[in-house]
Amino acid sequence: MLDVTGSEVLVVEDDSALRGLVARGLREHGLSVTTASDGTAALQTLGGGPRTRFAAVVLDIGLPDSDGRDVCQVVRSRGIEVPVLFLTARDQLHDVLAGFAAGGDDHLTKPFHVSELLARLQAMIKRSVSRPVVDTTELALDPSRHAVTGRGGHQLLTPTEFRLFAILMAGAGSVVRRRELIRAGWPDGAVVHDNTLDQYIARLRRKLSAVEPEGAISTVHGVGYRFA
């Protein structure tokens, strides 16, 4: 297993108390941490790109001088491919999708435990280091058409399929547990049988294969599903 100890992380958060708490927690677990309090400072710290010394960026969406998603778009425009995890007080699906559309890799809703942030950062850094140089997957969600698009065109998705695939894309490379998928796909209180989720995943697989052969959802038996 890849050891991420010593990796440097940029934490961008305007709340000084939370910024300090996160920095201390990550340092206690062997990560090197640099902090910034707004988007301007974050972009100056990252530099003009495309090279950066950082292994990951923790980026608050609600910054005093900008939206964190706008900051992420600037980062991507500079060719900087560092993994970005958004911190947000909003967990609505459209907010999550907006983060991914801006170039983010993951998101974490406040309040959160530093241990969960650490686990997500470790997973992001490991995926980044082990990521193949050529990425042949060109799948994307199109909220305007409620569709998934790829090199082979597009496939319309039902609202439930759309929500399920959005969560799978959010955790790309990691296992998304069944209960998380059910919570994302159906309203609170809905009775969802085990085979109902499986049936929806099977339908998603068929639609994905029609537009992008490289976009696969794999089953992790007894746990959940992974989108690669």
XYZ file of N, CA and C in Angstrom:
684
model
N 0.834 -1.195 0.000
C 0.000 0.000 0.000
C 0.874 1.251 0.000
N 0.519 2.235 -0.811
C 1.279 3.463 -0.913
C 1.231 4.241 0.391
N 2.402 4.700 0.868
C 2.489 5.493 2.086
C 2.467 6.964 1.704
N 1.477 7.724 2.225
C 1.362 9.143 1.880
C 1.963 10.034 2.955
N 2.603 9.443 3.970
C 3.244 10.221 5.020
C 4.252 11.190 4.412
N 4.194 12.444 4.861
C 5.098 13.454 4.341
C 4.547 14.220 3.159
N 3.444 13.762 2.581
C 2.830 14.483 1.468
C 2.381 15.860 1.937
N 2.521 16.850 1.069
C 2.148 18.209 1.447
C 0.751 18.547 0.938
N -0.063 19.095 1.835
C -1.447 19.427 1.526
C -1.663 20.922 1.749
N -2.367 21.565 0.834
C -2.751 22.967 0.987
C -4.175 23.019 1.510
N -4.381 23.647 2.660
C -5.704 23.788 3.268
C -6.147 25.240 3.106
N -7.248 25.449 2.370
C -7.761 26.795 2.109
C -9.097 26.938 2.828
N -9.105 27.694 3.908
C -10.288 27.837 4.765
C -10.211 29.189 5.471
N -11.300 29.982 5.398
C -11.257 31.316 5.997
C -11.551 31.303 7.496
N -12.197 30.266 8.001
C -12.455 30.150 9.437
C -11.149 29.735 10.120
N -10.562 30.652 10.884
C -9.242 30.398 11.468
C -9.247 29.221 12.434
N -10.345 29.071 13.190
C -10.411 27.966 14.148
C -10.445 26.627 13.425
N -11.286 26.528 12.396
C -11.380 25.281 11.632
C -10.089 25.026 10.862
N -9.515 26.081 10.309
C -8.258 25.931 9.567
C -7.159 25.371 10.471
N -7.082 25.907 11.684
C -6.074 25.420 12.621
C -6.332 23.995 13.053
N -7.609 23.664 13.271
C -7.967 22.304 13.691
C -7.601 21.292 12.618
N -7.931 21.606 11.377
C -7.628 20.694 10.275
C -6.119 20.544 10.102
N -5.405 21.669 10.152
C -3.954 21.616 9.971
C -3.288 20.768 11.048
N -3.702 20.963 12.296
C -3.116 20.174 13.394
C -3.424 18.699 13.232
N -4.675 18.396 12.891
C -5.061 16.996 12.746
C -4.290 16.282 11.652
N -4.104 16.952 10.524
C -3.372 16.328 9.415
C -1.887 16.185 9.749
N -1.331 17.188 10.418
C 0.086 17.098 10.799
C 0.333 15.973 11.791
N -0.622 15.766 12.690
C -0.484 14.687 13.670
C -0.437 13.324 12.988
N -0.972 13.248 11.782
C -0.972 11.980 11.042
C 0.097 11.951 9.958
N 1.098 12.818 10.080
C 2.268 12.713 9.225
C 2.249 13.501 7.938
N 1.205 14.303 7.713
C 1.163 15.113 6.507
C 1.785 16.475 6.764
N 2.374 17.060 5.737
C 2.890 18.424 5.810
C 1.779 19.356 5.331
N 1.522 20.441 6.051
C 0.365 21.294 5.755
C 0.783 22.748 5.576
N 0.298 23.351 4.501
C 0.383 24.788 4.272
C -1.046 25.316 4.251
N -1.275 26.512 4.811
C -2.638 27.029 4.879
C -2.775 28.352 4.130
N -4.012 28.632 3.729
C -4.371 29.911 3.110
C -5.783 30.256 3.571
N -6.072 31.550 3.681
C -7.360 31.983 4.208
C -8.330 32.464 3.133
N -7.882 32.586 1.891
C -8.790 33.007 0.825
C -8.295 32.501 -0.527
N -9.095 32.745 -1.556
C -8.762 32.236 -2.871
C -7.526 32.862 -3.479
N -7.357 34.150 -3.256
C -6.197 34.838 -3.812
C -4.902 34.251 -3.272
N -4.854 34.060 -1.952
C -3.660 33.482 -1.329
C -3.435 32.055 -1.806
N -4.522 31.318 -2.003
C -4.402 29.931 -2.458
C -3.763 29.869 -3.846
N -4.230 30.727 -4.759
C -3.700 30.722 -6.124
C -2.247 31.177 -6.150
N -1.895 32.133 -5.309
C -0.507 32.568 -5.228
C 0.385 31.444 -4.705
N -0.119 30.718 -3.733
C 0.653 29.618 -3.152
C 0.853 28.486 -4.150
N -0.187 28.182 -4.920
C -0.100 27.101 -5.905
C 0.795 27.475 -7.077
N 0.857 28.753 -7.387
C 1.716 29.190 -8.478
C 1.041 29.119 -9.833
N 1.796 29.488 -10.857
C 1.246 29.572 -12.206
C 1.096 28.251 -12.911
N 1.634 27.190 -12.316
C 1.460 25.853 -12.851
C 2.313 25.603 -14.084
N 2.237 24.368 -14.641
C 1.366 23.299 -14.157
C 1.944 22.464 -13.009
N 3.205 22.698 -12.652
C 3.800 21.904 -11.582
C 3.477 22.500 -10.219
N 3.284 21.639 -9.230
C 3.056 22.091 -7.870
C 3.652 21.080 -6.906
N 4.055 21.557 -5.742
C 4.638 20.652 -4.749
C 3.580 19.947 -3.922
N 2.327 20.364 -4.076
C 1.263 19.820 -3.235
C 0.713 18.506 -3.779
N 0.407 17.594 -2.865
C -0.185 16.307 -3.236
C -1.699 16.393 -3.280
N -2.285 17.398 -2.595
C -3.741 17.565 -2.561
C -4.066 18.956 -2.041
N -5.278 19.408 -2.345
C -5.778 20.697 -1.854
C -7.125 20.477 -1.183
N -7.264 21.012 0.030
C -8.555 21.048 0.728
C -9.076 22.463 0.547
N -10.202 22.620 -0.137
C -10.643 23.939 -0.583
C -12.077 24.222 -0.142
N -12.231 25.208 0.742
C -13.563 25.609 1.182
C -14.281 26.313 0.036
N -15.561 26.031 -0.136
C -16.324 26.675 -1.201
C -16.649 28.123 -0.840
N -17.013 28.370 0.426
C -17.435 29.709 0.838
C -16.295 30.575 1.321
N -15.449 31.046 0.400
C -14.323 31.896 0.762
C -14.736 33.365 0.726
N -14.051 34.229 1.481
C -14.472 35.628 1.553
C -14.304 36.405 0.248
N -13.348 36.010 -0.590
C -13.095 36.762 -1.814
C -13.519 36.045 -3.085
N -14.004 34.816 -2.961
C -14.377 34.061 -4.160
C -15.101 32.784 -3.776
N -15.691 32.152 -4.769
C -16.274 30.824 -4.620
C -15.149 29.818 -4.850
N -15.005 28.857 -3.958
C -13.937 27.874 -4.097
C -13.971 27.150 -5.432
N -15.158 26.998 -6.003
C -15.254 26.320 -7.299
C -14.629 27.161 -8.409
N -14.739 28.492 -8.285
C -14.080 29.365 -9.258
C -12.562 29.254 -9.117
N -12.105 29.146 -7.877
C -10.672 28.976 -7.635
C -10.191 27.683 -8.289
N -10.967 26.623 -8.134
C -10.600 25.332 -8.716
C -10.538 25.414 -10.237
N -11.464 26.150 -10.849
C -11.444 26.292 -12.298
C -10.177 27.003 -12.776
N -9.732 28.001 -12.006
C -8.490 28.688 -12.356
C -7.312 27.716 -12.248
N -7.322 26.923 -11.183
C -6.263 25.926 -10.988
C -6.200 24.989 -12.185
N -7.355 24.495 -12.614
C -7.380 23.572 -13.756
C -6.965 24.273 -15.049
N -7.322 25.553 -15.194
C -6.944 26.282 -16.402
C -5.436 26.456 -16.502
N -4.752 26.387 -15.370
C -3.295 26.488 -15.355
C -2.625 25.142 -15.614
N -3.428 24.119 -15.794
C -2.883 22.793 -16.056
C -2.444 22.057 -14.813
N -2.848 22.548 -13.644
C -2.473 21.907 -12.375
C -3.463 20.789 -12.085
N -2.980 19.564 -12.023
C -3.851 18.400 -11.859
C -3.905 17.885 -10.426
N -3.505 18.695 -9.456
C -3.535 18.284 -8.064
C -4.969 17.930 -7.645
N -5.165 16.832 -6.896
C -6.504 16.484 -6.431
C -7.066 17.570 -5.514
N -8.347 17.897 -5.692
C -9.008 18.943 -4.908
C -10.217 18.362 -4.189
N -10.255 18.551 -2.870
C -11.402 18.148 -2.061
C -12.093 19.408 -1.573
N -13.373 19.546 -1.888
C -14.139 20.711 -1.459
C -14.721 20.503 -0.062
N -14.639 21.546 0.754
C -15.371 21.597 2.010
C -16.599 22.463 1.777
N -17.765 21.973 2.171
C -18.987 22.713 1.905
C -20.005 22.516 3.021
N -20.819 23.532 3.227
C -21.915 23.426 4.186
C -23.171 22.919 3.501
N -23.095 22.714 2.182
C -24.256 22.301 1.398
C -24.019 20.913 0.820
N -25.020 20.054 0.963
C -24.858 18.693 0.452
C -25.921 18.324 -0.572
N -26.571 19.342 -1.162
C -27.551 19.063 -2.195
C -26.848 18.555 -3.451
N -27.548 17.744 -4.215
C -26.937 17.108 -5.374
C -26.398 18.132 -6.371
N -27.144 19.221 -6.601
C -26.678 20.187 -7.599
C -25.398 20.875 -7.138
N -25.222 21.028 -5.806
C -23.981 21.602 -5.296
C -22.814 20.642 -5.504
N -23.069 19.364 -5.259
C -22.040 18.352 -5.473
C -21.630 18.306 -6.946
N -22.616 18.315 -7.840
C -22.329 18.262 -9.273
C -21.559 19.498 -9.738
N -21.910 20.665 -9.175
C -21.206 21.897 -9.544
C -19.734 21.807 -9.158
N -19.460 21.163 -8.023
C -18.074 20.984 -7.595
C -17.289 20.114 -8.551
N -17.893 19.035 -9.001
C -17.203 18.158 -9.946
C -17.054 18.823 -11.308
N -18.072 19.598 -11.696
C -17.984 20.311 -12.973
C -16.846 21.325 -12.958
N -16.528 21.850 -11.776
C -15.451 22.834 -11.651
C -14.074 22.178 -11.632
N -14.034 20.848 -11.567
C -12.750 20.151 -11.576
C -12.373 19.523 -10.256
N -13.311 19.514 -9.287
C -13.036 18.893 -7.991
C -13.032 17.382 -8.069
N -12.385 16.754 -7.089
C -12.276 15.296 -7.060
C -13.134 14.660 -5.974
N -13.455 15.415 -4.934
C -14.245 14.873 -3.823
C -14.824 16.048 -3.063
N -15.749 15.767 -2.147
C -16.307 16.813 -1.310
C -16.620 16.247 0.060
N -16.627 17.122 1.048
C -16.913 16.734 2.420
C -17.794 17.815 3.029
N -18.907 17.394 3.607
C -19.867 18.342 4.160
C -19.550 18.672 5.613
N -19.590 19.940 5.952
C -19.396 20.379 7.328
C -20.671 20.117 8.126
N -20.551 19.795 9.415
C -19.312 19.499 10.151
C -18.801 18.096 9.815
N -17.519 17.872 10.058
C -16.921 16.585 9.732
C -15.839 16.265 10.760
N -15.446 14.995 10.801
C -14.349 14.566 11.658
C -13.056 14.615 10.843
N -11.991 15.073 11.468
C -10.706 15.145 10.779
C -10.289 13.762 10.284
N -10.683 12.722 11.012
C -10.321 11.362 10.596
C -10.935 11.020 9.239
N -12.157 11.507 8.975
C -12.771 11.247 7.674
C -12.061 12.052 6.586
N -11.728 13.302 6.896
C -10.977 14.112 5.936
C -9.654 13.446 5.601
N -8.966 12.948 6.617
C -7.680 12.275 6.410
C -7.844 11.072 5.492
N -8.873 10.264 5.743
C -9.089 9.065 4.930
C -9.364 9.431 3.474
N -10.150 10.477 3.254
C -10.461 10.895 1.888
C -9.215 11.442 1.183
N -8.403 12.203 1.925
C -7.169 12.729 1.341
C -6.212 11.606 0.975
N -6.068 10.636 1.866
C -5.188 9.514 1.576
C -5.632 8.789 0.314
N -6.952 8.575 0.189
C -7.474 7.885 -0.992
C -7.229 8.703 -2.257
N -7.438 10.025 -2.182
C -7.223 10.885 -3.348
C -5.763 10.883 -3.778
N -4.866 11.001 -2.801
C -3.441 11.053 -3.119
C -2.985 9.742 -3.742
N -3.442 8.635 -3.174
C -3.078 7.329 -3.716
C -3.591 7.150 -5.136
N -4.833 7.584 -5.388
C -5.385 7.477 -6.746
C -4.598 8.342 -7.719
N -4.215 9.522 -7.258
C -3.479 10.443 -8.115
C -2.123 9.884 -8.505
N -1.431 9.307 -7.532
C -0.098 8.764 -7.788
C -0.168 7.547 -8.692
N -1.210 6.724 -8.514
C -1.310 5.482 -9.284
C -2.108 5.630 -10.563
N -2.596 6.836 -10.832
C -3.431 7.073 -12.007
C -2.629 6.865 -13.290
N -3.141 6.134 -14.270
C -2.413 5.957 -15.522
C -2.231 7.286 -16.246
N -1.164 7.358 -17.026
C -0.873 8.606 -17.725
C -1.955 8.934 -18.729
N -2.460 7.929 -19.425
C -3.509 8.148 -20.413
C -4.847 7.737 -19.816
N -5.783 8.671 -19.774
C -7.115 8.403 -19.247
C -8.075 8.343 -20.423
N -8.560 7.144 -20.713
C -9.401 6.975 -21.895
C -10.872 7.154 -21.578
N -11.231 7.383 -20.336
C -12.623 7.542 -19.970
C -13.047 8.984 -20.152
N -14.097 9.208 -20.927
C -14.557 10.561 -21.190
C -16.014 10.725 -20.786
N -16.450 9.997 -19.779
C -17.819 10.107 -19.313
C -18.031 11.405 -18.551
N -19.192 11.987 -18.739
C -19.543 13.202 -18.004
C -21.051 13.239 -17.830
N -21.491 13.875 -16.748
C -22.915 14.068 -16.521
C -23.340 15.399 -17.115
N -24.477 15.391 -17.788
C -25.026 16.609 -18.385
C -26.339 16.929 -17.677
N -26.298 17.825 -16.656
C -27.521 18.132 -15.906
C -28.617 18.751 -16.763
N -28.238 19.508 -17.797
C -29.245 20.178 -18.621
C -30.119 19.181 -19.378
N -29.520 18.043 -19.778
C -30.283 17.015 -20.498
C -30.613 15.815 -19.620
N -30.120 15.841 -18.372
C -30.287 14.695 -17.479
C -29.759 13.446 -18.171
N -28.511 13.548 -18.631
C -27.935 12.478 -19.434
C -26.486 12.252 -19.046
N -25.964 11.104 -19.474
C -24.544 10.821 -19.369
C -23.991 10.849 -20.784
N -22.853 11.512 -20.970
C -22.266 11.638 -22.299
C -20.902 10.974 -22.333
N -20.510 10.537 -23.505
C -19.215 9.907 -23.706
C -18.844 9.976 -25.172
N -17.791 9.259 -25.551
C -17.350 9.300 -26.947
C -18.382 8.705 -27.887
N -19.277 7.871 -27.340
C -20.283 7.243 -28.179
C -21.611 7.968 -28.207
N -21.653 9.204 -27.705
C -22.899 9.959 -27.706
C -23.415 10.194 -26.306
N -24.738 10.119 -26.154
C -25.311 10.339 -24.827
C -26.475 9.387 -24.593
N -26.737 9.147 -23.319
C -27.860 8.316 -22.898
C -28.635 9.083 -21.827
N -29.943 9.195 -22.028
C -30.777 9.852 -21.032
C -30.878 8.975 -19.783
N -30.869 9.619 -18.626
C -30.973 8.911 -17.345
C -32.251 9.297 -16.625
N -32.814 8.349 -15.913
C -33.938 8.681 -15.041
C -33.389 9.494 -13.860
N -34.231 10.209 -13.130
C -33.748 10.963 -11.971
C -32.967 10.105 -10.977
N -33.439 8.895 -10.727
C -32.743 8.017 -9.779
C -31.399 7.577 -10.346
N -31.360 7.201 -11.622
C -30.094 6.816 -12.257
C -29.096 7.968 -12.209
N -29.594 9.171 -12.467
C -28.726 10.352 -12.461
C -28.111 10.561 -11.081
N -28.923 10.465 -10.030
C -28.419 10.668 -8.669
C -27.420 9.578 -8.286
N -27.709 8.348 -8.663
C -26.805 7.251 -8.335
C -25.451 7.424 -9.031
N -25.489 7.779 -10.323
C -24.222 7.904 -11.033
C -23.428 9.116 -10.545
N -24.128 10.174 -10.129
C -23.432 11.352 -9.594
C -22.623 10.987 -8.355
N -23.199 10.163 -7.485
C -22.489 9.755 -6.271
C -21.348 8.808 -6.605
N -21.551 7.923 -7.560
C -20.472 7.020 -7.973
C -19.311 7.801 -8.594
N -19.623 8.806 -9.394
C -18.573 9.636 -9.979
C -17.842 10.424 -8.896
N -18.609 10.844 -7.880
C -17.999 11.615 -6.788
C -16.936 10.796 -6.074
N -17.164 9.513 -5.971
C -16.204 8.647 -5.286
C -15.399 7.799 -6.240
N -15.163 8.297 -7.445
C -14.477 7.512 -8.473
C -13.187 6.901 -7.941
N -13.076 5.590 -8.133
C -11.902 4.869 -7.661
C -12.069 4.277 -6.283
N -13.069 4.750 -5.536
C -13.317 4.243 -4.189
C -14.656 3.515 -4.149
N -14.813 2.662 -3.162
C -16.064 1.926 -3.008
C -17.116 2.829 -2.373
N -18.277 2.911 -3.004
C -19.416 3.616 -2.426
C -20.343 2.572 -1.834
N -20.576 2.664 -0.551
C -21.367 1.644 0.132
C -22.832 1.688 -0.289
N -23.462 0.532 -0.179
C -24.846 0.399 -0.616
C -25.755 1.401 0.087
N -25.572 1.568 1.387
C -26.459 2.482 2.124
C -26.287 3.933 1.655
N -25.062 4.306 1.239
C -24.834 5.651 0.714
C -25.551 5.829 -0.620
N -25.518 4.807 -1.446
C -26.194 4.872 -2.735
C -27.700 4.966 -2.575
N -28.230 4.180 -1.653
C -29.677 4.212 -1.419
C -30.092 5.568 -0.871
N -29.288 6.118 0.030
C -29.609 7.429 0.606
C -29.577 8.519 -0.467
N -28.663 8.380 -1.429
C -28.560 9.379 -2.495
C -29.645 9.211 -3.556
N -30.028 7.965 -3.812
C -30.934 7.700 -4.919
C -32.405 7.848 -4.618
N -32.781 7.642 -3.355
C -34.194 7.643 -3.004
C -34.472 8.593 -1.836
N -35.680 9.133 -1.738
C -36.006 10.059 -0.649
C -36.028 9.356 0.703
N -35.867 10.137 1.760
C -35.907 9.585 3.110
C -37.222 8.848 3.347
N -37.121 7.704 3.963
C -38.313 6.922 4.289
C -38.736 5.957 3.204
N -38.141 6.039 2.026
C -38.506 5.119 0.946
C -38.035 3.710 1.276
N -38.866 2.735 0.951
C -38.510 1.340 1.164
C -37.806 0.838 -0.097
N -36.521 0.552 0.032
C -35.716 0.129 -1.114
C -35.154 -1.253 -0.826
N -35.567 -2.248 -1.596
C -35.076 -3.615 -1.421
C -33.684 -3.749 -2.020
N -32.938 -4.721 -1.533
C -31.562 -4.919 -2.001
C -31.493 -5.072 -3.510
N -32.402 -5.866 -4.073
C -32.319 -6.114 -5.512
C -32.748 -4.901 -6.339
N -33.462 -3.937 -5.718
C -33.850 -2.728 -6.449
C -32.612 -1.928 -6.830
N -31.692 -1.732 -5.869
C -30.447 -1.027 -6.165
C -29.664 -1.769 -7.240
N -29.582 -3.078 -7.123
C -28.832 -3.871 -8.093
C -29.403 -3.715 -9.501
N -30.722 -3.662 -9.596
C -31.373 -3.513 -10.900
C -31.040 -2.158 -11.527
N -31.032 -1.121 -10.702
C -30.694 0.211 -11.214
C -29.235 0.268 -11.672
N -28.340 -0.369 -10.908
C -26.929 -0.397 -11.302
C -26.762 -1.142 -12.618
N -27.513 -2.233 -12.799
C -27.441 -2.993 -14.047
C -27.878 -2.124 -15.232
N -28.920 -1.325 -15.033
C -29.383 -0.436 -16.094
C -28.344 0.642 -16.386
N -27.737 1.160 -15.340
C -26.691 2.167 -15.523
C -25.521 1.604 -16.324
N -25.130 0.374 -15.991
C -24.023 -0.257 -16.705
C -24.307 -0.353 -18.196
N -25.523 -0.710 -18.545
C -25.874 -0.845 -19.959
C -25.787 0.511 -20.664
N -26.259 1.545 -19.994
C -26.239 2.873 -20.603
C -24.813 3.410 -20.721
N -23.991 3.159 -19.699
C -22.608 3.612 -19.754
C -21.846 2.921 -20.879
N -22.051 1.616 -21.017
C -21.321 0.865 -22.043
C -21.700 1.322 -23.442
N -22.892 1.907 -23.589
C -23.331 2.367 -24.899
C -22.612 3.640 -25.329
N -22.127 4.434 -24.365
C -21.487 5.705 -24.720
C -19.994 5.741 -24.427
N -19.520 4.836 -23.561
C -18.104 4.867 -23.189
C -17.668 3.494 -22.691
N -17.051 2.687 -23.555
C -16.658 1.321 -23.169
C -15.731 1.262 -21.962
N -14.932 2.325 -21.732
C -13.965 2.301 -20.637
C -14.579 2.668 -19.290
N -15.814 3.142 -19.280
C -16.437 3.550 -18.017
C -17.169 2.391 -17.383
N -16.595 1.795 -16.352
C -17.162 0.580 -15.775
C -17.525 0.763 -14.311
N -18.627 0.161 -13.911
C -19.015 0.094 -12.508
C -18.777 -1.333 -12.047
N -17.913 -1.507 -11.080
C -17.609 -2.851 -10.592
C -18.303 -3.089 -9.258
N -18.609 -4.353 -8.988
C -19.274 -4.759 -7.754
C -18.241 -5.176 -6.721
N -18.380 -4.645 -5.512
C -17.570 -5.090 -4.378
C -18.540 -5.844 -3.469
N -18.531 -7.143 -3.570
C -19.555 -7.978 -2.949
C -19.662 -7.751 -1.446
N -20.901 -7.542 -1.018
C -21.183 -7.337 0.401
C -20.917 -5.931 0.891
N -20.409 -5.065 -0.005
C -20.066 -3.686 0.412
C -20.784 -2.656 -0.424
N -20.550 -2.664 -1.735
C -21.154 -1.652 -2.583
C -20.629 -1.721 -4.004
N -20.450 -0.548 -4.618
C -20.019 -0.466 -5.995
C -18.901 0.562 -6.142
N -18.105 0.380 -7.204
C -17.020 1.305 -7.489
C -17.075 1.702 -8.961
N -16.964 3.011 -9.212
C -16.846 3.490 -10.589
C -15.382 3.795 -10.869
N -14.854 3.218 -11.937
C -13.443 3.415 -12.279
C -13.321 4.252 -13.532
